[in-house]
Short mmCIF file of N, CA, C and O in Angstrom, two decimals:
data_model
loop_
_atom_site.label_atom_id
_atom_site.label_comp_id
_atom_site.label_asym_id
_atom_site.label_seq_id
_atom_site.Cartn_x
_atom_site.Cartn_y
_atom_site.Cartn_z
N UNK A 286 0.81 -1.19 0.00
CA UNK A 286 0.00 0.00 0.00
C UNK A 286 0.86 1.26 0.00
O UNK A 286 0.39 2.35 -0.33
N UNK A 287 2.15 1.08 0.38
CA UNK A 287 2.93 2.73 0.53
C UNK A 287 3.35 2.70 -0.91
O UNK A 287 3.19 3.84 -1.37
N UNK A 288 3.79 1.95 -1.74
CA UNK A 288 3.73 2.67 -3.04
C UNK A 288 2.84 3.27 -3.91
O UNK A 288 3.20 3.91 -4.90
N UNK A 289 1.38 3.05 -3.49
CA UNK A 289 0.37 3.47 -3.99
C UNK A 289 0.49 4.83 -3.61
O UNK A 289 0.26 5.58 -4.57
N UNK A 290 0.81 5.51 -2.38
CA UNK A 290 0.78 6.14 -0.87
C UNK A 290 1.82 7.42 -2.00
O UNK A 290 1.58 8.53 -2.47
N UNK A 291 3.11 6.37 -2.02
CA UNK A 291 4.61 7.38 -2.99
C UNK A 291 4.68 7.38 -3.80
O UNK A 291 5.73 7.89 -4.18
N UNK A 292 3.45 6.70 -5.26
CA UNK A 292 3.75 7.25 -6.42
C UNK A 292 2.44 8.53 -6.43
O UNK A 292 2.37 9.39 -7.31
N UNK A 293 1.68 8.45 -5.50
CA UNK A 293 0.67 9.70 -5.52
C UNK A 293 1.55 10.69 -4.67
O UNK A 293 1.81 11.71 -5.30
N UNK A 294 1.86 10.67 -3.94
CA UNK A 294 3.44 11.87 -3.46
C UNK A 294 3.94 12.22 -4.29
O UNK A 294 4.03 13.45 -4.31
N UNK A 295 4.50 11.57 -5.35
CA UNK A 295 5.33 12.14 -6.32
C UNK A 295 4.40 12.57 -7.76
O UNK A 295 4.89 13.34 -8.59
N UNK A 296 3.20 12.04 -7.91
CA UNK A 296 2.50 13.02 -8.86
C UNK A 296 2.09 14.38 -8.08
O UNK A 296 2.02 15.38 -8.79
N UNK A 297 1.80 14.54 -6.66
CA UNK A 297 1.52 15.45 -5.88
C UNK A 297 3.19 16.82 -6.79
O UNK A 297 3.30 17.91 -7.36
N UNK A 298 3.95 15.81 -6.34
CA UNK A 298 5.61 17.07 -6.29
C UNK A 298 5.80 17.20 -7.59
O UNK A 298 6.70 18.03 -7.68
N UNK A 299 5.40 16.78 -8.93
CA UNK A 299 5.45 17.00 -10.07
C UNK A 299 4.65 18.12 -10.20
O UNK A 299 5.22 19.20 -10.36
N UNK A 300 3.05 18.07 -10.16
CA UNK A 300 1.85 18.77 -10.68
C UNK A 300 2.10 20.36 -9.34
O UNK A 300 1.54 21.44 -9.52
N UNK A 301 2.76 20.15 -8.50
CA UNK A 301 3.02 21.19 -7.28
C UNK A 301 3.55 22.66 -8.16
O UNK A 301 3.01 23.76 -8.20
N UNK A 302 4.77 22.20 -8.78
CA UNK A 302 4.72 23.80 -9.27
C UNK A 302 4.20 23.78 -11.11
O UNK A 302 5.10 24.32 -11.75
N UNK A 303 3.60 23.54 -11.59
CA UNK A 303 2.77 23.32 -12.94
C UNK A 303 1.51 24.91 -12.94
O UNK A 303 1.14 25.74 -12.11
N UNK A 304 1.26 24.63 -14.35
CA UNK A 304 0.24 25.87 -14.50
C UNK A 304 -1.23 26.12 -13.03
O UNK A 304 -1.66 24.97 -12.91
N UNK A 305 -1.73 26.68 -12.40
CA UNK A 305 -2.95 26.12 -11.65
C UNK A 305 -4.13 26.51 -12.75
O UNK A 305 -5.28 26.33 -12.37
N UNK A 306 -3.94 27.02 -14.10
CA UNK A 306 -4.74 26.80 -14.88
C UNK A 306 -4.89 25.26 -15.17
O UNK A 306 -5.94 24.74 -14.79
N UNK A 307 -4.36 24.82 -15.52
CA UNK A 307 -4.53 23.21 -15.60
C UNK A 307 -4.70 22.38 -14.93
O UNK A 307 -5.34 21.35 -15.16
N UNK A 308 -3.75 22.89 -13.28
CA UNK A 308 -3.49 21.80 -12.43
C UNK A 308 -4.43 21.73 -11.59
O UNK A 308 -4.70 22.91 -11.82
N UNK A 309 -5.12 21.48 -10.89
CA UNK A 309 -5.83 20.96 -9.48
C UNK A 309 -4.92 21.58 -8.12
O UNK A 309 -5.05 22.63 -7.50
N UNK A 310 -3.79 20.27 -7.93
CA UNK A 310 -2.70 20.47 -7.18
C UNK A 310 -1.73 21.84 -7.41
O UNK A 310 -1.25 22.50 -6.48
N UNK A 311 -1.55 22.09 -8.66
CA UNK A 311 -0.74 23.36 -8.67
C UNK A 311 -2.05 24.21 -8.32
O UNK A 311 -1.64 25.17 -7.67
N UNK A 312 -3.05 24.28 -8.43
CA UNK A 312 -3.94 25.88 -7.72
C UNK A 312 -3.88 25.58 -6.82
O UNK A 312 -3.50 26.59 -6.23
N UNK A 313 -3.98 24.64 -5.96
CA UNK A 313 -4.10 24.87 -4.21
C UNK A 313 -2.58 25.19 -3.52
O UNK A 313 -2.41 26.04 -2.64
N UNK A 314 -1.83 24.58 -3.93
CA UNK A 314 -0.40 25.37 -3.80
C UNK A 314 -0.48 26.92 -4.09
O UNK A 314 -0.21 27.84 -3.31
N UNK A 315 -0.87 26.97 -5.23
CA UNK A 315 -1.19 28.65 -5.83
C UNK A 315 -1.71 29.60 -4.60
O UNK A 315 -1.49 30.78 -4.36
N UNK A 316 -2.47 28.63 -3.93
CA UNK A 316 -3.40 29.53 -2.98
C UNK A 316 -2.69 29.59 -2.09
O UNK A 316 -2.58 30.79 -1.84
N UNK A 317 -1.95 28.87 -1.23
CA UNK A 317 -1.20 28.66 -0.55
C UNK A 317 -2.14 27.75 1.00
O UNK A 317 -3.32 27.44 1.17
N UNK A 318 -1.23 27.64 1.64
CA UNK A 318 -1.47 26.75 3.21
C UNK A 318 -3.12 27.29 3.40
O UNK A 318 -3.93 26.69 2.69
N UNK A 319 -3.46 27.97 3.97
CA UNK A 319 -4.67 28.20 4.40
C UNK A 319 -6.00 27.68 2.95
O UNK A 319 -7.23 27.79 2.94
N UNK A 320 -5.76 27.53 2.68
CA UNK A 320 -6.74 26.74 1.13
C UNK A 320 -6.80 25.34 1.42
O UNK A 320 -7.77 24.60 1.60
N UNK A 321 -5.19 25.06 1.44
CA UNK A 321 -4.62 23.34 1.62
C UNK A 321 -5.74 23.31 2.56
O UNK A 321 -6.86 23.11 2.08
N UNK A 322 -5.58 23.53 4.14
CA UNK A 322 -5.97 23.62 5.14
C UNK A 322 -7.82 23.76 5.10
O UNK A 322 -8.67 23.12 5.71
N UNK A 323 -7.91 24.74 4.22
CA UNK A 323 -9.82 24.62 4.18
C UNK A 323 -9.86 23.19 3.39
O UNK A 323 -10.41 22.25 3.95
N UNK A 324 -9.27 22.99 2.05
CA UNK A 324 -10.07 21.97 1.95
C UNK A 324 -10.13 20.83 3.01
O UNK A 324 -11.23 20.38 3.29
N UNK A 325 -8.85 20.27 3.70
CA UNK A 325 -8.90 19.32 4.69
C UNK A 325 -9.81 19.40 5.62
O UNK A 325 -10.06 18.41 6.32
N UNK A 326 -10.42 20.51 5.76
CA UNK A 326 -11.78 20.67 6.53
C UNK A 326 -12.66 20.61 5.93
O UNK A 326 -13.52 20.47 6.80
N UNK A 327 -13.20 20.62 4.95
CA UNK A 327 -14.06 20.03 4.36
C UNK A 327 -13.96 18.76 3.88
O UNK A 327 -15.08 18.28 3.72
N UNK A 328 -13.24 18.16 3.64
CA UNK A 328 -13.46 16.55 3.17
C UNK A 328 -13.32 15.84 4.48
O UNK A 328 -13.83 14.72 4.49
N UNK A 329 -12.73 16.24 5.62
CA UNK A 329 -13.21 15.97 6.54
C UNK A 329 -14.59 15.87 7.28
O UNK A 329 -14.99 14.90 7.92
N UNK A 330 -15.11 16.84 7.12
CA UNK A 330 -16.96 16.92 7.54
C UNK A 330 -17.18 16.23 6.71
O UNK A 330 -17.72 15.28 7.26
N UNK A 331 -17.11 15.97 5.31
CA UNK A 331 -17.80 15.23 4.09
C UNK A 331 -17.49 13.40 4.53
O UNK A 331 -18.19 12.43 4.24
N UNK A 332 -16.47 13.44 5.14
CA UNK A 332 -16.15 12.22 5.34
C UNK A 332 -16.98 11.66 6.60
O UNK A 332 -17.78 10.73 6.46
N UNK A 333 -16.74 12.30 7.87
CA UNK A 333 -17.81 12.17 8.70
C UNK A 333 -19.26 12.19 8.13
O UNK A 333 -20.12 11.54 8.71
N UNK A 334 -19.52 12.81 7.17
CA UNK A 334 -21.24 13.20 6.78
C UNK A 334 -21.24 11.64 6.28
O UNK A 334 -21.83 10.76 6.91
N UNK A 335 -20.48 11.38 5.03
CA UNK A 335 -20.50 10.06 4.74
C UNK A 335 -20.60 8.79 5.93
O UNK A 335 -21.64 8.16 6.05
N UNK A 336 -19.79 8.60 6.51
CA UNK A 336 -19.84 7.65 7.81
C UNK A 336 -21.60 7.53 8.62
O UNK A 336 -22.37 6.61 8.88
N UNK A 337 -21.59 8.71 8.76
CA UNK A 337 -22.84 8.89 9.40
C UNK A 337 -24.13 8.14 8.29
O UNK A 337 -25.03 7.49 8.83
N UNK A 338 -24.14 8.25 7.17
CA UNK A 338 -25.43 7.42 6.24
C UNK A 338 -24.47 6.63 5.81
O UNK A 338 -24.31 6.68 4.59
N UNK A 339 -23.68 5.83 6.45
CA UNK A 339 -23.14 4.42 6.26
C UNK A 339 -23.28 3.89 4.91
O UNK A 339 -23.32 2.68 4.68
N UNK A 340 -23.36 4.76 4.06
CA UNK A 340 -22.62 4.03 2.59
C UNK A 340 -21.56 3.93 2.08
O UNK A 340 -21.21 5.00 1.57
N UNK A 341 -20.58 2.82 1.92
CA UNK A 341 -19.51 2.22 2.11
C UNK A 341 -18.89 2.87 0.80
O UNK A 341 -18.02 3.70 1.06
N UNK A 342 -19.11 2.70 -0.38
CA UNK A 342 -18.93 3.51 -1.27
C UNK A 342 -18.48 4.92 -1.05
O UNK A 342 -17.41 5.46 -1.30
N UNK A 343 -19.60 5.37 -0.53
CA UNK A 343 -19.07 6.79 -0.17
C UNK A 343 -18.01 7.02 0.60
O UNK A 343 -17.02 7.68 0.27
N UNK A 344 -18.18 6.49 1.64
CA UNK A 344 -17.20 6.53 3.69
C UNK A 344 -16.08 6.34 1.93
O UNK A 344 -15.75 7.42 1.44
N UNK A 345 -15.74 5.39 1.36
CA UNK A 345 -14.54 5.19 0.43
C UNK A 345 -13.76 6.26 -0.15
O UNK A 345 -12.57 6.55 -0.01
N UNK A 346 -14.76 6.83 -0.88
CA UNK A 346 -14.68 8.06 -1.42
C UNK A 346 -14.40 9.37 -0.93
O UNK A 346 -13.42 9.98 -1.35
N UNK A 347 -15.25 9.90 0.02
CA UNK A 347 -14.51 10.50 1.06
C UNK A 347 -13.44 10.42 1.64
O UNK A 347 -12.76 11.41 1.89
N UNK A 348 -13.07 9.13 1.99
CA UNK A 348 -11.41 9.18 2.68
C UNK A 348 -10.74 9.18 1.48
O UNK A 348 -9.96 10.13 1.39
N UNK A 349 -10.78 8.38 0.45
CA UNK A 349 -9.17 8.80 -0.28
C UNK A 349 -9.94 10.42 -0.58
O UNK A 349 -8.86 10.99 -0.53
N UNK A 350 -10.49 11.06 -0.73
CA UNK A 350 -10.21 12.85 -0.91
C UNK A 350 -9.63 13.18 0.36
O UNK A 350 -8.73 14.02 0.38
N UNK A 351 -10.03 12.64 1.41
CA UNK A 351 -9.68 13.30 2.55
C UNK A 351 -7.95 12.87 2.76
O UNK A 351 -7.21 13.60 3.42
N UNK A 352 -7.52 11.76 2.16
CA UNK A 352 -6.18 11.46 2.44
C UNK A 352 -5.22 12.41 0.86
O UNK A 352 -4.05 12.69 0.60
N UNK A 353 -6.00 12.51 0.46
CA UNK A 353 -5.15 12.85 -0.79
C UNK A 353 -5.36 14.42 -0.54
O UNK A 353 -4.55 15.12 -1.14
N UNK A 354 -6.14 15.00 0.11
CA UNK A 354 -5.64 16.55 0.44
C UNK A 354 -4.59 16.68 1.78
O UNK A 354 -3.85 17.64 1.99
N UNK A 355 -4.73 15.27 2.75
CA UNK A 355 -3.57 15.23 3.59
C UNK A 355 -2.29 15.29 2.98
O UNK A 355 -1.29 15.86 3.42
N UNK A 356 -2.43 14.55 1.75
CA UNK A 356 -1.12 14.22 1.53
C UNK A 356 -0.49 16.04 0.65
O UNK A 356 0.63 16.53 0.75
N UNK A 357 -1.54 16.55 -0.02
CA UNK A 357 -0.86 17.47 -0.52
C UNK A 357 0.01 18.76 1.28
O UNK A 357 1.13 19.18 1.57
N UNK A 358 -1.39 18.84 1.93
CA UNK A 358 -0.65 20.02 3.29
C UNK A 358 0.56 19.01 3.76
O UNK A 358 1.32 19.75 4.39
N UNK A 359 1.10 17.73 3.76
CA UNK A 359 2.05 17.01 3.88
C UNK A 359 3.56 17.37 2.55
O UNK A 359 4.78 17.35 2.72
N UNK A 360 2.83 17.62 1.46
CA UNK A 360 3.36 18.00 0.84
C UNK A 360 4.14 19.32 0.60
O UNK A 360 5.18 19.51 -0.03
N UNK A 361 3.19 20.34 1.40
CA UNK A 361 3.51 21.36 1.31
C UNK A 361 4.57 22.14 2.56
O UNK A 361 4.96 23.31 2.61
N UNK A 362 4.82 21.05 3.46
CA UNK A 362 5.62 21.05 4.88
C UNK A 362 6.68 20.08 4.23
O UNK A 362 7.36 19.89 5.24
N UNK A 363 7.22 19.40 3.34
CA UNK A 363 8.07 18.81 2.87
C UNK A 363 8.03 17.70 3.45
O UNK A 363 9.07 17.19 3.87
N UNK A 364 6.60 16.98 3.63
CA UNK A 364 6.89 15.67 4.10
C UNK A 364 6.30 14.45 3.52
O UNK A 364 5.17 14.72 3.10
N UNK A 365 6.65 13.13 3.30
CA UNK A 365 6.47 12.10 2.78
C UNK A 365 5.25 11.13 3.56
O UNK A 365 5.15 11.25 4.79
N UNK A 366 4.54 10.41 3.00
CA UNK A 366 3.58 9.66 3.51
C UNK A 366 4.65 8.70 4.08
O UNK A 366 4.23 7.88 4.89
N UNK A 367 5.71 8.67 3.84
CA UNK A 367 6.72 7.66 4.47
C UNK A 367 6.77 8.57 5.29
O UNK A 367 6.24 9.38 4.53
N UNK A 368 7.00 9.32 6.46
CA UNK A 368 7.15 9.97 7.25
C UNK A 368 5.94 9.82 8.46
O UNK A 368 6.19 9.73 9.66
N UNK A 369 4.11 9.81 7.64
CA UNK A 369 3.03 8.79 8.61
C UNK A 369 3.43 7.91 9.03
O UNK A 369 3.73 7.67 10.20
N UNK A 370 3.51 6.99 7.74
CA UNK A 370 3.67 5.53 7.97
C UNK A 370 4.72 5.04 9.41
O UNK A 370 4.42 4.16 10.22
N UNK A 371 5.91 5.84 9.43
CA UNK A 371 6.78 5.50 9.94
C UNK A 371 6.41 5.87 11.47
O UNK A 371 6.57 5.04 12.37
N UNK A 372 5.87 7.24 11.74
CA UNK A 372 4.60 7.08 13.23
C UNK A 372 3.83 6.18 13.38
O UNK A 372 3.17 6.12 14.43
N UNK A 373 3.74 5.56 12.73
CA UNK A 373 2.44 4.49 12.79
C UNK A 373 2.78 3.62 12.69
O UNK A 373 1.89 2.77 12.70
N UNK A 374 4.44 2.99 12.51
CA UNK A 374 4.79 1.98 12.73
C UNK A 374 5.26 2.40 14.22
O UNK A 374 5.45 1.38 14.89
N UNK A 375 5.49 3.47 14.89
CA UNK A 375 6.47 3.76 16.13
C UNK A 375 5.54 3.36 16.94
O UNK A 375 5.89 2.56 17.81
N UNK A 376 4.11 3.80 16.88
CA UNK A 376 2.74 3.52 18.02
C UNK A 376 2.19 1.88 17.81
O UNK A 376 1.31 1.32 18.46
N UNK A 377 2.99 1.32 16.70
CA UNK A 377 1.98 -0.10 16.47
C UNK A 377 2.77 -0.44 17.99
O UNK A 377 3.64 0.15 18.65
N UNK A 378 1.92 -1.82 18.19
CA UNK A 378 1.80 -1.95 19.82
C UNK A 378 1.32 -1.24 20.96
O UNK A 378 0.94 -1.81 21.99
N UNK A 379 1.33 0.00 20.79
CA UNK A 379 1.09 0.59 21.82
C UNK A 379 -0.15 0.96 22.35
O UNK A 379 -1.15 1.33 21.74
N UNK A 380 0.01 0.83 23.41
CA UNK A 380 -1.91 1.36 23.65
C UNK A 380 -1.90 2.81 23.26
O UNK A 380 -1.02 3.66 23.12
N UNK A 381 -3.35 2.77 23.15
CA UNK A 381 -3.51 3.73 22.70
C UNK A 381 -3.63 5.40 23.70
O UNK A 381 -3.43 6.60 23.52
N UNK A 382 -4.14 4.38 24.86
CA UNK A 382 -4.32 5.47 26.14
C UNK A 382 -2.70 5.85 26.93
O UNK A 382 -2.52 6.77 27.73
N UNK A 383 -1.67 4.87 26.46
CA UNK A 383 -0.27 4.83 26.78
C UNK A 383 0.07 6.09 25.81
O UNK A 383 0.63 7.13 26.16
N UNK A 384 -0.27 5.85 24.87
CA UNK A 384 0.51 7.46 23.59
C UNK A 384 -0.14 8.07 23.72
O UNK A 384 -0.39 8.40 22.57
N UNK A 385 -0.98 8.80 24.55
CA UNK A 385 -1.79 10.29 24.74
C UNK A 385 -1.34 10.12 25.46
O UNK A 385 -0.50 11.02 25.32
N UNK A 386 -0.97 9.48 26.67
CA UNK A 386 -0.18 10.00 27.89
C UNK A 386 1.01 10.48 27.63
O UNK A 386 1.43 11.55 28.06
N UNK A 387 1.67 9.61 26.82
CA UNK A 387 3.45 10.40 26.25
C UNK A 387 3.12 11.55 25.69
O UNK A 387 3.92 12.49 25.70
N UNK A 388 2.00 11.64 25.15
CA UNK A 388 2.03 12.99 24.21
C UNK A 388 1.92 14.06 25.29
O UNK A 388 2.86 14.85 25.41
N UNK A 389 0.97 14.14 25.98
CA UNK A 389 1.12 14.96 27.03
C UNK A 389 1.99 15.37 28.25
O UNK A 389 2.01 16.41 28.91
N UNK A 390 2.93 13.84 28.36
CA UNK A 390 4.37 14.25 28.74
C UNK A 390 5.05 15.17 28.02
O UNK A 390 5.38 16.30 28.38
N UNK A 391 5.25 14.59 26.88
CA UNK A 391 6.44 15.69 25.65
C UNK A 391 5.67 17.07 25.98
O UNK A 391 6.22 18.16 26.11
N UNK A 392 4.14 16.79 26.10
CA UNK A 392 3.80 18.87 25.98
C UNK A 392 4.21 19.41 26.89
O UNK A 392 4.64 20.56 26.89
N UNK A 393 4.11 18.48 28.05
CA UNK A 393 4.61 19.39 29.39
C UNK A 393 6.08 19.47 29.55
O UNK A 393 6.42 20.51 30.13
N UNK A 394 6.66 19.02 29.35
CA UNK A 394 8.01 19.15 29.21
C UNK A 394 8.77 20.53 28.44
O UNK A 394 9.54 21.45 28.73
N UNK A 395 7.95 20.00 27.22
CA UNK A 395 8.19 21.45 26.00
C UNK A 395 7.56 23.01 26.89
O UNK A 395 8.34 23.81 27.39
N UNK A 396 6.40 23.13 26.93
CA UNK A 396 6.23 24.11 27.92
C UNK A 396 6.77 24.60 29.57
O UNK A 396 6.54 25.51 30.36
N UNK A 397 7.46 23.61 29.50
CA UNK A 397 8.31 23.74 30.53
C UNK A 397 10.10 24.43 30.41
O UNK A 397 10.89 24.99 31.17
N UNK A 398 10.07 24.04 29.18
CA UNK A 398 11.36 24.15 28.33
C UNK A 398 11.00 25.42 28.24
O UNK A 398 11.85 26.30 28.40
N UNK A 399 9.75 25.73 27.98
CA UNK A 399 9.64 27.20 27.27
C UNK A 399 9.72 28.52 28.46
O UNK A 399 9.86 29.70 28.12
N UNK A 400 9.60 28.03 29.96
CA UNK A 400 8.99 29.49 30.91
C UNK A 400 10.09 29.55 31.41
O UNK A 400 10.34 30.43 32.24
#
């Protein structure tokens, strides 16, 4: 599945600086972060809206839009779906209520770092 994941990364970094008359991906770059960022909020609600009338088709459809605008604001921070994946191999095993607790260690720490 991650090459599916990195050859859509790399049509993402091709079509990134291209006409946004043509491109899809080159206009939302065009627009810059806060665009990236609305759409991920919207295919997000769309994705939840989907889930909610449980048509499988859809819930489908919705997530790859919703992962494929992740992947572009991923794109646009210079980072690789190999870069998820590889969090998500760091938490496999772990409970889940165990990594919100670390996470909230590291915050307090960092804000601690900070006063």
């Amino acid at each position: 599945m991650s090459d599916i994941l990195e050859r859509l990364a790399g049509v993402i970094d091709a079509r990134r600086a291209g006409d946004p008359e043509l491109s899809y991906v080159a206009r939302l770059f065009a627009k810059g972060e806060d665009a990236i960022l609305k759409k991920i909020g919207e295919e997000a609600t769309e994705t939840v809206m989907a889930a909610k009338d449980g048509e499988p088709a859809r819930i489908v459809a919705e997530t790859a839009d919703l992962w494929f605008h992740s992947m572009i604001m991923l794109a646009w921070h210079g980072l690789r779906p190999a870069d998820v994946l590889a969090e998500l191999a760091r938490r496999e095993g772990l409970s889940g209520l165990d990594e919100q607790a670390a996470r909230k260690s590291r915050e307090r720490e960092r804000q601690a770092g900070e006063e």
